[in-house]
mmCIF file with all atom_site columns, C-alpha atoms and ligand atoms in Angstrom:
data_model
loop_
_atom_site.group_PDB
_atom_site.id
_atom_site.type_symbol
_atom_site.label_atom_id
_atom_site.label_alt_id
_atom_site.label_comp_id
_atom_site.label_asym_id
_atom_site.label_entity_id
_atom_site.label_seq_id
_atom_site.pdbx_PDB_ins_code
_atom_site.Cartn_x
_atom_site.Cartn_y
_atom_site.Cartn_z
_atom_site.occupancy
_atom_site.B_iso_or_equiv
_atom_site.pdbx_formal_charge
_atom_site.auth_seq_id
_atom_site.auth_comp_id
_atom_site.auth_asym_id
_atom_site.auth_atom_id
_atom_site.pdbx_PDB_model_num
ATOM   1   C  CA  . MET A 1 1   ? 45.159  77.033 64.556 1.00 67.00 ? 1   MET A CA  1
ATOM   2   C  CA  . PRO A 1 2   ? 44.250  74.022 66.810 1.00 78.00 ? 2   PRO A CA  1
ATOM   3   C  CA  . GLU A 1 3   ? 41.330  74.289 69.120 1.00 85.00 ? 3   GLU A CA  1
ATOM   4   C  CA  . LYS A 1 4   ? 41.730  75.191 72.727 1.00 85.00 ? 4   LYS A CA  1
ATOM   5   C  CA  . ILE A 1 5   ? 40.853  72.433 75.182 1.00 84.00 ? 5   ILE A CA  1
ATOM   6   C  CA  . GLY A 1 6   ? 38.457  74.773 76.860 1.00 83.00 ? 6   GLY A CA  1
ATOM   7   C  CA  . HIS A 1 7   ? 39.573  74.942 80.462 1.00 85.00 ? 7   HIS A CA  1
ATOM   8   C  CA  . SER A 1 8   ? 41.492  77.759 82.053 1.00 88.00 ? 8   SER A CA  1
ATOM   9   C  CA  . ILE A 1 9   ? 43.640  77.414 85.154 1.00 89.00 ? 9   ILE A CA  1
ATOM   10  C  CA  . ASP A 1 10  ? 44.796  80.681 86.662 1.00 92.00 ? 10  ASP A CA  1
ATOM   11  C  CA  . GLY A 1 11  ? 44.251  82.229 83.275 1.00 89.00 ? 11  GLY A CA  1
ATOM   12  C  CA  . ILE A 1 12  ? 46.453  79.670 81.456 1.00 91.00 ? 12  ILE A CA  1
ATOM   13  C  CA  . GLU A 1 13  ? 44.756  77.940 78.560 1.00 89.00 ? 13  GLU A CA  1
ATOM   14  C  CA  . GLU A 1 14  ? 45.842  74.807 76.649 1.00 88.00 ? 14  GLU A CA  1
ATOM   15  C  CA  . TYR A 1 15  ? 45.772  74.058 72.923 1.00 89.00 ? 15  TYR A CA  1
ATOM   16  C  CA  . ASP A 1 16  ? 44.569  70.626 71.730 1.00 88.00 ? 16  ASP A CA  1
ATOM   17  C  CA  . ASN A 1 17  ? 47.772  69.845 69.750 1.00 88.00 ? 17  ASN A CA  1
ATOM   18  C  CA  . PRO A 1 18  ? 48.386  66.335 68.387 1.00 89.00 ? 18  PRO A CA  1
ATOM   19  C  CA  . ILE A 1 19  ? 51.311  64.374 69.878 1.00 91.00 ? 19  ILE A CA  1
ATOM   20  C  CA  . PRO A 1 20  ? 54.384  65.027 67.685 1.00 94.00 ? 20  PRO A CA  1
ATOM   21  C  CA  . ALA A 1 21  ? 55.013  62.354 65.085 1.00 96.00 ? 21  ALA A CA  1
ATOM   22  C  CA  . TRP A 1 22  ? 58.628  61.722 66.218 1.00 97.00 ? 22  TRP A CA  1
ATOM   23  C  CA  . LEU A 1 23  ? 57.400  60.912 69.734 1.00 97.00 ? 23  LEU A CA  1
ATOM   24  C  CA  . MET A 1 24  ? 54.794  58.478 68.400 1.00 96.00 ? 24  MET A CA  1
ATOM   25  C  CA  . TRP A 1 25  ? 57.445  56.780 66.269 1.00 97.00 ? 25  TRP A CA  1
ATOM   26  C  CA  . LEU A 1 26  ? 59.745  56.466 69.260 1.00 97.00 ? 26  LEU A CA  1
ATOM   27  C  CA  . LEU A 1 27  ? 56.877  54.755 71.086 1.00 97.00 ? 27  LEU A CA  1
ATOM   28  C  CA  . TYR A 1 28  ? 56.175  52.330 68.169 1.00 98.00 ? 28  TYR A CA  1
ATOM   29  C  CA  . VAL A 1 29  ? 59.845  51.484 67.791 1.00 98.00 ? 29  VAL A CA  1
ATOM   30  C  CA  . THR A 1 30  ? 60.286  50.691 71.499 1.00 98.00 ? 30  THR A CA  1
ATOM   31  C  CA  . ILE A 1 31  ? 57.141  48.538 71.446 1.00 98.00 ? 31  ILE A CA  1
ATOM   32  C  CA  . ALA A 1 32  ? 58.422  46.650 68.388 1.00 98.00 ? 32  ALA A CA  1
ATOM   33  C  CA  . PHE A 1 33  ? 61.799  46.211 70.072 1.00 97.00 ? 33  PHE A CA  1
ATOM   34  C  CA  . ALA A 1 34  ? 60.210  44.865 73.242 1.00 96.00 ? 34  ALA A CA  1
ATOM   35  C  CA  . ILE A 1 35  ? 58.104  42.345 71.304 1.00 95.00 ? 35  ILE A CA  1
ATOM   36  C  CA  . ALA A 1 36  ? 61.098  41.179 69.265 1.00 96.00 ? 36  ALA A CA  1
ATOM   37  C  CA  . TYR A 1 37  ? 63.133  40.856 72.480 1.00 95.00 ? 37  TYR A CA  1
ATOM   38  C  CA  . TRP A 1 38  ? 60.441  38.746 74.158 1.00 94.00 ? 38  TRP A CA  1
ATOM   39  C  CA  . VAL A 1 39  ? 60.305  36.464 71.156 1.00 94.00 ? 39  VAL A CA  1
ATOM   40  C  CA  . LEU A 1 40  ? 64.090  36.044 70.803 1.00 94.00 ? 40  LEU A CA  1
ATOM   41  C  CA  . TYR A 1 41  ? 65.373  35.957 74.364 1.00 93.00 ? 41  TYR A CA  1
ATOM   42  C  CA  . PRO A 1 42  ? 64.467  34.055 77.521 1.00 92.00 ? 42  PRO A CA  1
ATOM   43  C  CA  . GLY A 1 43  ? 61.875  35.711 79.721 1.00 87.00 ? 43  GLY A CA  1
ATOM   44  C  CA  . PHE A 1 44  ? 58.297  34.595 79.204 1.00 86.00 ? 44  PHE A CA  1
ATOM   45  C  CA  . TRP A 1 45  ? 59.609  31.519 77.445 1.00 88.00 ? 45  TRP A CA  1
ATOM   46  C  CA  . LYS A 1 46  ? 63.043  30.079 76.574 1.00 88.00 ? 46  LYS A CA  1
ATOM   47  C  CA  . GLY A 1 47  ? 63.471  32.391 73.569 1.00 90.00 ? 47  GLY A CA  1
ATOM   48  C  CA  . ALA A 1 48  ? 63.740  31.647 69.847 1.00 90.00 ? 48  ALA A CA  1
ATOM   49  C  CA  . THR A 1 49  ? 67.545  32.047 69.723 1.00 90.00 ? 49  THR A CA  1
ATOM   50  C  CA  . GLY A 1 50  ? 68.124  29.468 72.452 1.00 89.00 ? 50  GLY A CA  1
ATOM   51  C  CA  . TRP A 1 51  ? 70.536  31.909 74.109 1.00 91.00 ? 51  TRP A CA  1
ATOM   52  C  CA  . SER A 1 52  ? 71.060  31.567 77.834 1.00 92.00 ? 52  SER A CA  1
ATOM   53  C  CA  . GLN A 1 53  ? 73.484  32.976 80.361 1.00 92.00 ? 53  GLN A CA  1
ATOM   54  C  CA  . ALA A 1 54  ? 74.492  29.503 81.502 1.00 92.00 ? 54  ALA A CA  1
ATOM   55  C  CA  . GLY A 1 55  ? 75.009  28.381 77.876 1.00 93.00 ? 55  GLY A CA  1
ATOM   56  C  CA  . MET A 1 56  ? 77.141  31.424 77.117 1.00 94.00 ? 56  MET A CA  1
ATOM   57  C  CA  . TYR A 1 57  ? 79.257  30.738 80.197 1.00 94.00 ? 57  TYR A CA  1
ATOM   58  C  CA  . GLU A 1 58  ? 79.718  27.070 79.268 1.00 95.00 ? 58  GLU A CA  1
ATOM   59  C  CA  . ASN A 1 59  ? 80.746  27.981 75.729 1.00 94.00 ? 59  ASN A CA  1
ATOM   60  C  CA  . GLU A 1 60  ? 83.347  30.416 76.969 1.00 94.00 ? 60  GLU A CA  1
ATOM   61  C  CA  . VAL A 1 61  ? 84.746  27.849 79.394 1.00 92.00 ? 61  VAL A CA  1
ATOM   62  C  CA  . LYS A 1 62  ? 84.866  25.262 76.611 1.00 91.00 ? 62  LYS A CA  1
ATOM   63  C  CA  . GLU A 1 63  ? 86.682  27.615 74.235 1.00 90.00 ? 63  GLU A CA  1
ATOM   64  C  CA  . ALA A 1 64  ? 89.120  28.751 76.896 1.00 86.00 ? 64  ALA A CA  1
ATOM   65  C  CA  . SER A 1 65  ? 90.042  25.241 77.993 1.00 83.00 ? 65  SER A CA  1
ATOM   66  C  CA  . LYS A 1 66  ? 90.500  24.191 74.357 1.00 80.00 ? 66  LYS A CA  1
ATOM   67  C  CA  . LYS A 1 67  ? 92.729  27.213 73.747 1.00 76.00 ? 67  LYS A CA  1
ATOM   68  C  CA  . TYR A 1 68  ? 94.867  26.801 76.836 1.00 73.00 ? 68  TYR A CA  1
ATOM   69  C  CA  . ALA A 1 69  ? 95.133  23.012 76.706 1.00 69.00 ? 69  ALA A CA  1
ATOM   70  C  CA  . SER A 1 70  ? 96.439  23.065 73.167 1.00 62.00 ? 70  SER A CA  1
ATOM   71  C  CA  . ALA A 1 71  ? 98.771  25.979 73.976 1.00 58.00 ? 71  ALA A CA  1
ATOM   72  C  CA  . ALA A 1 72  ? 100.278 24.015 76.866 1.00 63.00 ? 72  ALA A CA  1
ATOM   73  C  CA  . SER A 1 73  ? 100.887 20.803 74.906 1.00 63.00 ? 73  SER A CA  1
ATOM   74  C  CA  . ALA A 1 74  ? 102.140 22.748 71.860 1.00 61.00 ? 74  ALA A CA  1
ATOM   75  C  CA  . ASP A 1 75  ? 104.685 24.518 74.094 1.00 72.00 ? 75  ASP A CA  1
ATOM   76  C  CA  . LEU A 1 76  ? 105.819 21.215 75.546 1.00 79.00 ? 76  LEU A CA  1
ATOM   77  C  CA  . SER A 1 77  ? 106.269 19.371 72.255 1.00 78.00 ? 77  SER A CA  1
ATOM   78  C  CA  . ALA A 1 78  ? 108.096 22.384 70.834 1.00 79.00 ? 78  ALA A CA  1
ATOM   79  C  CA  . ILE A 1 79  ? 110.486 22.612 73.743 1.00 81.00 ? 79  ILE A CA  1
ATOM   80  C  CA  . ILE A 1 80  ? 111.132 18.910 74.260 1.00 82.00 ? 80  ILE A CA  1
ATOM   81  C  CA  . HIS A 1 81  ? 113.542 18.541 71.329 1.00 83.00 ? 81  HIS A CA  1
ATOM   82  C  CA  . ASP A 1 82  ? 114.858 22.105 71.458 1.00 87.00 ? 82  ASP A CA  1
ATOM   83  C  CA  . PRO A 1 83  ? 118.664 21.938 71.995 1.00 89.00 ? 83  PRO A CA  1
ATOM   84  C  CA  . SER A 1 84  ? 118.726 25.162 73.992 1.00 91.00 ? 84  SER A CA  1
ATOM   85  C  CA  . ALA A 1 85  ? 116.000 23.840 76.318 1.00 90.00 ? 85  ALA A CA  1
ATOM   86  C  CA  . ILE A 1 86  ? 118.017 20.625 76.729 1.00 92.00 ? 86  ILE A CA  1
ATOM   87  C  CA  . ALA A 1 87  ? 121.137 22.681 77.559 1.00 93.00 ? 87  ALA A CA  1
ATOM   88  C  CA  . ARG A 1 88  ? 119.232 24.706 80.149 1.00 93.00 ? 88  ARG A CA  1
ATOM   89  C  CA  . GLY A 1 89  ? 117.800 21.464 81.493 1.00 94.00 ? 89  GLY A CA  1
ATOM   90  C  CA  . GLN A 1 90  ? 121.277 19.987 81.843 1.00 94.00 ? 90  GLN A CA  1
ATOM   91  C  CA  . GLU A 1 91  ? 122.304 22.903 84.070 1.00 95.00 ? 91  GLU A CA  1
ATOM   92  C  CA  . ILE A 1 92  ? 119.130 22.605 86.135 1.00 95.00 ? 92  ILE A CA  1
ATOM   93  C  CA  . PHE A 1 93  ? 119.834 18.883 86.460 1.00 95.00 ? 93  PHE A CA  1
ATOM   94  C  CA  . ALA A 1 94  ? 123.417 19.501 87.642 1.00 94.00 ? 94  ALA A CA  1
ATOM   95  C  CA  . GLN A 1 95  ? 122.216 21.916 90.308 1.00 95.00 ? 95  GLN A CA  1
ATOM   96  C  CA  . ASN A 1 96  ? 119.150 20.085 91.577 1.00 95.00 ? 96  ASN A CA  1
ATOM   97  C  CA  . CYS A 1 97  ? 118.920 16.475 90.510 1.00 94.00 ? 97  CYS A CA  1
ATOM   98  C  CA  . MET A 1 98  ? 122.483 15.132 90.435 1.00 93.00 ? 98  MET A CA  1
ATOM   99  C  CA  . PRO A 1 99  ? 122.761 14.314 94.164 1.00 92.00 ? 99  PRO A CA  1
ATOM   100 C  CA  . CYS A 1 100 ? 120.070 11.669 93.829 1.00 93.00 ? 100 CYS A CA  1
ATOM   101 C  CA  . HIS A 1 101 ? 120.123 10.668 90.182 1.00 93.00 ? 101 HIS A CA  1
ATOM   102 C  CA  . GLY A 1 102 ? 123.889 10.770 89.660 1.00 91.00 ? 102 GLY A CA  1
ATOM   103 C  CA  . ALA A 1 103 ? 126.097 13.057 87.550 1.00 89.00 ? 103 ALA A CA  1
ATOM   104 C  CA  . ASP A 1 104 ? 125.340 11.021 84.434 1.00 88.00 ? 104 ASP A CA  1
ATOM   105 C  CA  . ALA A 1 105 ? 121.737 10.362 85.545 1.00 90.00 ? 105 ALA A CA  1
ATOM   106 C  CA  . THR A 1 106 ? 122.355 6.625  85.738 1.00 90.00 ? 106 THR A CA  1
ATOM   107 C  CA  . GLY A 1 107 ? 120.946 6.527  89.228 1.00 88.00 ? 107 GLY A CA  1
ATOM   108 C  CA  . GLY A 1 108 ? 121.896 6.635  92.899 1.00 87.00 ? 108 GLY A CA  1
ATOM   109 C  CA  . ILE A 1 109 ? 119.258 7.355  95.484 1.00 89.00 ? 109 ILE A CA  1
ATOM   110 C  CA  . GLY A 1 110 ? 116.924 8.003  92.574 1.00 90.00 ? 110 GLY A CA  1
ATOM   111 C  CA  . PRO A 1 111 ? 116.496 5.638  89.654 1.00 91.00 ? 111 PRO A CA  1
ATOM   112 C  CA  . ASN A 1 112 ? 118.450 5.523  86.419 1.00 92.00 ? 112 ASN A CA  1
ATOM   113 C  CA  . LEU A 1 113 ? 116.927 8.042  84.030 1.00 92.00 ? 113 LEU A CA  1
ATOM   114 C  CA  . THR A 1 114 ? 118.849 6.931  80.949 1.00 90.00 ? 114 THR A CA  1
ATOM   115 C  CA  . ASP A 1 115 ? 117.232 3.556  80.416 1.00 88.00 ? 115 ASP A CA  1
ATOM   116 C  CA  . ASN A 1 116 ? 113.961 2.680  78.737 1.00 83.00 ? 116 ASN A CA  1
ATOM   117 C  CA  . ALA A 1 117 ? 112.208 1.759  81.959 1.00 88.00 ? 117 ALA A CA  1
ATOM   118 C  CA  . TRP A 1 118 ? 109.863 4.305  83.430 1.00 91.00 ? 118 TRP A CA  1
ATOM   119 C  CA  . LEU A 1 119 ? 108.160 4.015  86.793 1.00 92.00 ? 119 LEU A CA  1
ATOM   120 C  CA  . TYR A 1 120 ? 105.818 6.887  86.090 1.00 92.00 ? 120 TYR A CA  1
ATOM   121 C  CA  . GLY A 1 121 ? 105.674 6.997  82.300 1.00 89.00 ? 121 GLY A CA  1
ATOM   122 C  CA  . GLY A 1 122 ? 108.034 8.397  79.678 1.00 88.00 ? 122 GLY A CA  1
ATOM   123 C  CA  . THR A 1 123 ? 105.870 10.766 77.645 1.00 88.00 ? 123 THR A CA  1
ATOM   124 C  CA  . PRO A 1 124 ? 106.774 14.464 77.938 1.00 88.00 ? 124 PRO A CA  1
ATOM   125 C  CA  . GLU A 1 125 ? 103.561 15.108 79.879 1.00 88.00 ? 125 GLU A CA  1
ATOM   126 C  CA  . GLU A 1 126 ? 104.211 12.248 82.292 1.00 90.00 ? 126 GLU A CA  1
ATOM   127 C  CA  . VAL A 1 127 ? 107.831 13.250 82.949 1.00 92.00 ? 127 VAL A CA  1
ATOM   128 C  CA  . VAL A 1 128 ? 106.736 16.863 83.545 1.00 91.00 ? 128 VAL A CA  1
ATOM   129 C  CA  . HIS A 1 129 ? 104.056 15.565 85.881 1.00 90.00 ? 129 HIS A CA  1
ATOM   130 C  CA  . THR A 1 130 ? 106.557 13.432 87.867 1.00 93.00 ? 130 THR A CA  1
ATOM   131 C  CA  . ILE A 1 131 ? 109.036 16.298 88.226 1.00 94.00 ? 131 ILE A CA  1
ATOM   132 C  CA  . THR A 1 132 ? 106.296 18.784 89.085 1.00 90.00 ? 132 THR A CA  1
ATOM   133 C  CA  . ASN A 1 133 ? 104.540 16.736 91.722 1.00 91.00 ? 133 ASN A CA  1
ATOM   134 C  CA  . GLY A 1 134 ? 107.199 14.300 92.924 1.00 93.00 ? 134 GLY A CA  1
ATOM   135 C  CA  . THR A 1 135 ? 106.308 10.836 94.181 1.00 93.00 ? 135 THR A CA  1
ATOM   136 C  CA  . ALA A 1 136 ? 105.514 9.253  97.509 1.00 92.00 ? 136 ALA A CA  1
ATOM   137 C  CA  . LYS A 1 137 ? 108.778 7.257  97.423 1.00 91.00 ? 137 LYS A CA  1
ATOM   138 C  CA  . GLY A 1 138 ? 111.415 9.909  97.602 1.00 92.00 ? 138 GLY A CA  1
ATOM   139 C  CA  . MET A 1 139 ? 111.217 12.047 94.469 1.00 95.00 ? 139 MET A CA  1
ATOM   140 C  CA  . PRO A 1 140 ? 110.660 15.581 95.722 1.00 94.00 ? 140 PRO A CA  1
ATOM   141 C  CA  . THR A 1 141 ? 108.184 18.006 94.184 1.00 93.00 ? 141 THR A CA  1
ATOM   142 C  CA  . TRP A 1 142 ? 109.760 20.823 92.168 1.00 93.00 ? 142 TRP A CA  1
ATOM   143 C  CA  . LYS A 1 143 ? 106.607 22.784 91.501 1.00 88.00 ? 143 LYS A CA  1
ATOM   144 C  CA  . SER A 1 144 ? 107.444 25.853 93.580 1.00 87.00 ? 144 SER A CA  1
ATOM   145 C  CA  . GLN A 1 145 ? 111.236 25.592 93.493 1.00 90.00 ? 145 GLN A CA  1
ATOM   146 C  CA  . LEU A 1 146 ? 111.625 25.440 89.705 1.00 90.00 ? 146 LEU A CA  1
ATOM   147 C  CA  . GLY A 1 147 ? 108.264 26.424 88.246 1.00 84.00 ? 147 GLY A CA  1
ATOM   148 C  CA  . PRO A 1 148 ? 106.716 25.186 84.974 1.00 85.00 ? 148 PRO A CA  1
ATOM   149 C  CA  . LYS A 1 149 ? 109.280 26.707 82.618 1.00 87.00 ? 149 LYS A CA  1
ATOM   150 C  CA  . LYS A 1 150 ? 112.371 25.183 84.268 1.00 89.00 ? 150 LYS A CA  1
ATOM   151 C  CA  . ILE A 1 151 ? 110.533 21.920 84.831 1.00 91.00 ? 151 ILE A CA  1
ATOM   152 C  CA  . ALA A 1 152 ? 109.856 21.720 81.080 1.00 90.00 ? 152 ALA A CA  1
ATOM   153 C  CA  . ASP A 1 153 ? 113.568 22.346 80.447 1.00 91.00 ? 153 ASP A CA  1
ATOM   154 C  CA  . ALA A 1 154 ? 114.575 19.662 82.966 1.00 93.00 ? 154 ALA A CA  1
ATOM   155 C  CA  . ALA A 1 155 ? 112.089 17.248 81.379 1.00 93.00 ? 155 ALA A CA  1
ATOM   156 C  CA  . SER A 1 156 ? 113.549 17.901 77.912 1.00 92.00 ? 156 SER A CA  1
ATOM   157 C  CA  . TYR A 1 157 ? 117.004 17.075 79.287 1.00 94.00 ? 157 TYR A CA  1
ATOM   158 C  CA  . VAL A 1 158 ? 115.760 13.894 80.993 1.00 93.00 ? 158 VAL A CA  1
ATOM   159 C  CA  . LEU A 1 159 ? 114.018 12.824 77.777 1.00 91.00 ? 159 LEU A CA  1
ATOM   160 C  CA  . SER A 1 160 ? 117.163 13.537 75.751 1.00 91.00 ? 160 SER A CA  1
ATOM   161 C  CA  . LEU A 1 161 ? 119.019 11.045 77.985 1.00 89.00 ? 161 LEU A CA  1
ATOM   162 C  CA  . ASN A 1 162 ? 116.474 8.374  77.408 1.00 78.00 ? 162 ASN A CA  1
ATOM   163 C  CA  . LYS A 1 163 ? 117.738 5.357  75.451 1.00 65.00 ? 163 LYS A CA  1
ATOM   164 C  CA  . THR A 1 164 ? 121.259 6.783  75.397 1.00 59.00 ? 164 THR A CA  1
ATOM   165 C  CA  . LYS A 1 165 ? 122.579 3.956  77.625 1.00 52.00 ? 165 LYS A CA  1
HETATM 166 C  C1  . HEC B 2 .   ? 116.085 13.733 97.049 1.00 60.03 ? 201 HEC B C1  1
HETATM 167 C  C2  . HEC B 2 .   ? 116.514 12.939 95.927 1.00 60.03 ? 201 HEC B C2  1
HETATM 168 C  C3  . HEC B 2 .   ? 116.010 13.313 94.544 1.00 60.03 ? 201 HEC B C3  1
HETATM 169 C  C4  . HEC B 2 .   ? 116.209 14.502 93.874 1.00 60.03 ? 201 HEC B C4  1
HETATM 170 C  C5  . HEC B 2 .   ? 116.931 15.736 94.364 1.00 60.03 ? 201 HEC B C5  1
HETATM 171 C  C6  . HEC B 2 .   ? 115.582 14.338 92.575 1.00 60.03 ? 201 HEC B C6  1
HETATM 172 N  N1  . HEC B 2 .   ? 115.018 13.095 92.468 1.00 60.03 ? 201 HEC B N1  1
HETATM 173 FE FE1 . HEC B 2 .   ? 114.016 12.372 90.853 1.00 60.03 ? 201 HEC B FE1 1
HETATM 174 N  N2  . HEC B 2 .   ? 113.607 10.676 91.882 1.00 60.03 ? 201 HEC B N2  1
HETATM 175 C  C7  . HEC B 2 .   ? 114.072 10.374 93.160 1.00 60.03 ? 201 HEC B C7  1
HETATM 176 C  C8  . HEC B 2 .   ? 113.548 9.088  93.579 1.00 60.03 ? 201 HEC B C8  1
HETATM 177 C  C9  . HEC B 2 .   ? 113.835 8.378  94.918 1.00 60.03 ? 201 HEC B C9  1
HETATM 178 C  C10 . HEC B 2 .   ? 112.739 8.623  92.499 1.00 60.03 ? 201 HEC B C10 1
HETATM 179 C  C11 . HEC B 2 .   ? 111.942 7.331  92.430 1.00 60.03 ? 201 HEC B C11 1
HETATM 180 C  C12 . HEC B 2 .   ? 110.598 7.643  93.037 1.00 60.03 ? 201 HEC B C12 1
HETATM 181 C  C13 . HEC B 2 .   ? 109.685 6.470  93.189 1.00 60.03 ? 201 HEC B C13 1
HETATM 182 O  O1  . HEC B 2 .   ? 110.069 5.343  92.969 1.00 60.03 ? 201 HEC B O1  1
HETATM 183 O  O2  . HEC B 2 .   ? 108.516 6.775  93.517 1.00 60.03 ? 201 HEC B O2  1
HETATM 184 C  C14 . HEC B 2 .   ? 112.804 9.663  91.457 1.00 60.03 ? 201 HEC B C14 1
HETATM 185 C  C15 . HEC B 2 .   ? 112.151 9.556  90.247 1.00 60.03 ? 201 HEC B C15 1
HETATM 186 C  C16 . HEC B 2 .   ? 112.275 10.492 89.230 1.00 60.03 ? 201 HEC B C16 1
HETATM 187 C  C17 . HEC B 2 .   ? 111.655 10.355 87.946 1.00 60.03 ? 201 HEC B C17 1
HETATM 188 C  C18 . HEC B 2 .   ? 110.740 9.246  87.499 1.00 60.03 ? 201 HEC B C18 1
HETATM 189 C  C19 . HEC B 2 .   ? 111.493 8.196  86.759 1.00 60.03 ? 201 HEC B C19 1
HETATM 190 C  C20 . HEC B 2 .   ? 110.604 7.100  86.244 1.00 60.03 ? 201 HEC B C20 1
HETATM 191 O  O3  . HEC B 2 .   ? 111.125 6.015  86.020 1.00 60.03 ? 201 HEC B O3  1
HETATM 192 O  O4  . HEC B 2 .   ? 109.400 7.334  86.056 1.00 60.03 ? 201 HEC B O4  1
HETATM 193 C  C21 . HEC B 2 .   ? 112.054 11.430 87.190 1.00 60.03 ? 201 HEC B C21 1
HETATM 194 C  C22 . HEC B 2 .   ? 111.679 11.743 85.749 1.00 60.03 ? 201 HEC B C22 1
HETATM 195 C  C23 . HEC B 2 .   ? 112.923 12.238 88.029 1.00 60.03 ? 201 HEC B C23 1
HETATM 196 N  N3  . HEC B 2 .   ? 113.025 11.636 89.257 1.00 60.03 ? 201 HEC B N3  1
HETATM 197 C  C24 . HEC B 2 .   ? 113.505 13.406 87.634 1.00 60.03 ? 201 HEC B C24 1
HETATM 198 C  C25 . HEC B 2 .   ? 114.164 14.267 88.503 1.00 60.03 ? 201 HEC B C25 1
HETATM 199 C  C26 . HEC B 2 .   ? 114.602 15.598 88.167 1.00 60.03 ? 201 HEC B C26 1
HETATM 200 C  C27 . HEC B 2 .   ? 114.436 16.240 86.789 1.00 60.03 ? 201 HEC B C27 1
HETATM 201 C  C28 . HEC B 2 .   ? 115.136 16.124 89.274 1.00 60.03 ? 201 HEC B C28 1
HETATM 202 C  C29 . HEC B 2 .   ? 115.726 17.527 89.458 1.00 60.03 ? 201 HEC B C29 1
HETATM 203 C  C30 . HEC B 2 .   ? 114.822 18.623 89.155 1.00 60.03 ? 201 HEC B C30 1
HETATM 204 C  C31 . HEC B 2 .   ? 115.055 15.137 90.321 1.00 60.03 ? 201 HEC B C31 1
HETATM 205 N  N4  . HEC B 2 .   ? 114.455 14.022 89.814 1.00 60.03 ? 201 HEC B N4  1
HETATM 206 C  C32 . HEC B 2 .   ? 115.547 15.305 91.593 1.00 60.03 ? 201 HEC B C32 1
HETATM 207 C  C33 . HEC B 2 .   ? 114.873 11.156 93.950 1.00 60.03 ? 201 HEC B C33 1
HETATM 208 C  C34 . HEC B 2 .   ? 115.259 12.449 93.658 1.00 60.03 ? 201 HEC B C34 1
#
């Protein structure tokens, strides 16, 4: 039986029990965790792991832009020679582009699109860019009217005409 502490308050006495072992272990474990955390992570110093919030953010941005950039160009190169995309593009061309570029795309108000000469570049990305944003000299922007999917189709049609005449 442990000793009593020896004081009595309103007739209530207290035993001098040791602190339970599980509670002491909880204390030791949290102290060890805190020390390990101080050593590894920024706080009192930059931390042994080199981890930082800003670094984590930058990494995520880097990974995301890599992922989405390659997804976009992969989509484009896949669609550009796809016959069904070219067929959809031909329809889009007939409805939107013919008045200026001509029924056979050899030009009118807009330039001939079937020759090898490009004013704004003839890579898939450049043609998409021209159609999306238009130019200062009369080529309208199609960004909101057609959207990226139809613009890619139209670009695949335009590129399929290239070097055909
Ligand atoms: C209102 C008339 C008009 C319409 C409609 C039009 N274009 Fe054009 N387009 C032009 C003109 C004018 C130019 C030349 C712009 C310049 O010299 O800056 C041009 C240039 C271009 C070029 C660049 C060619 C090069 O040599 O780099 C492409 C590609 C093109 N148009 C595709 C299209 C497509 C696809 C559509 C339909 C979605 C379309 N255009 C609709 C007038 C038009």
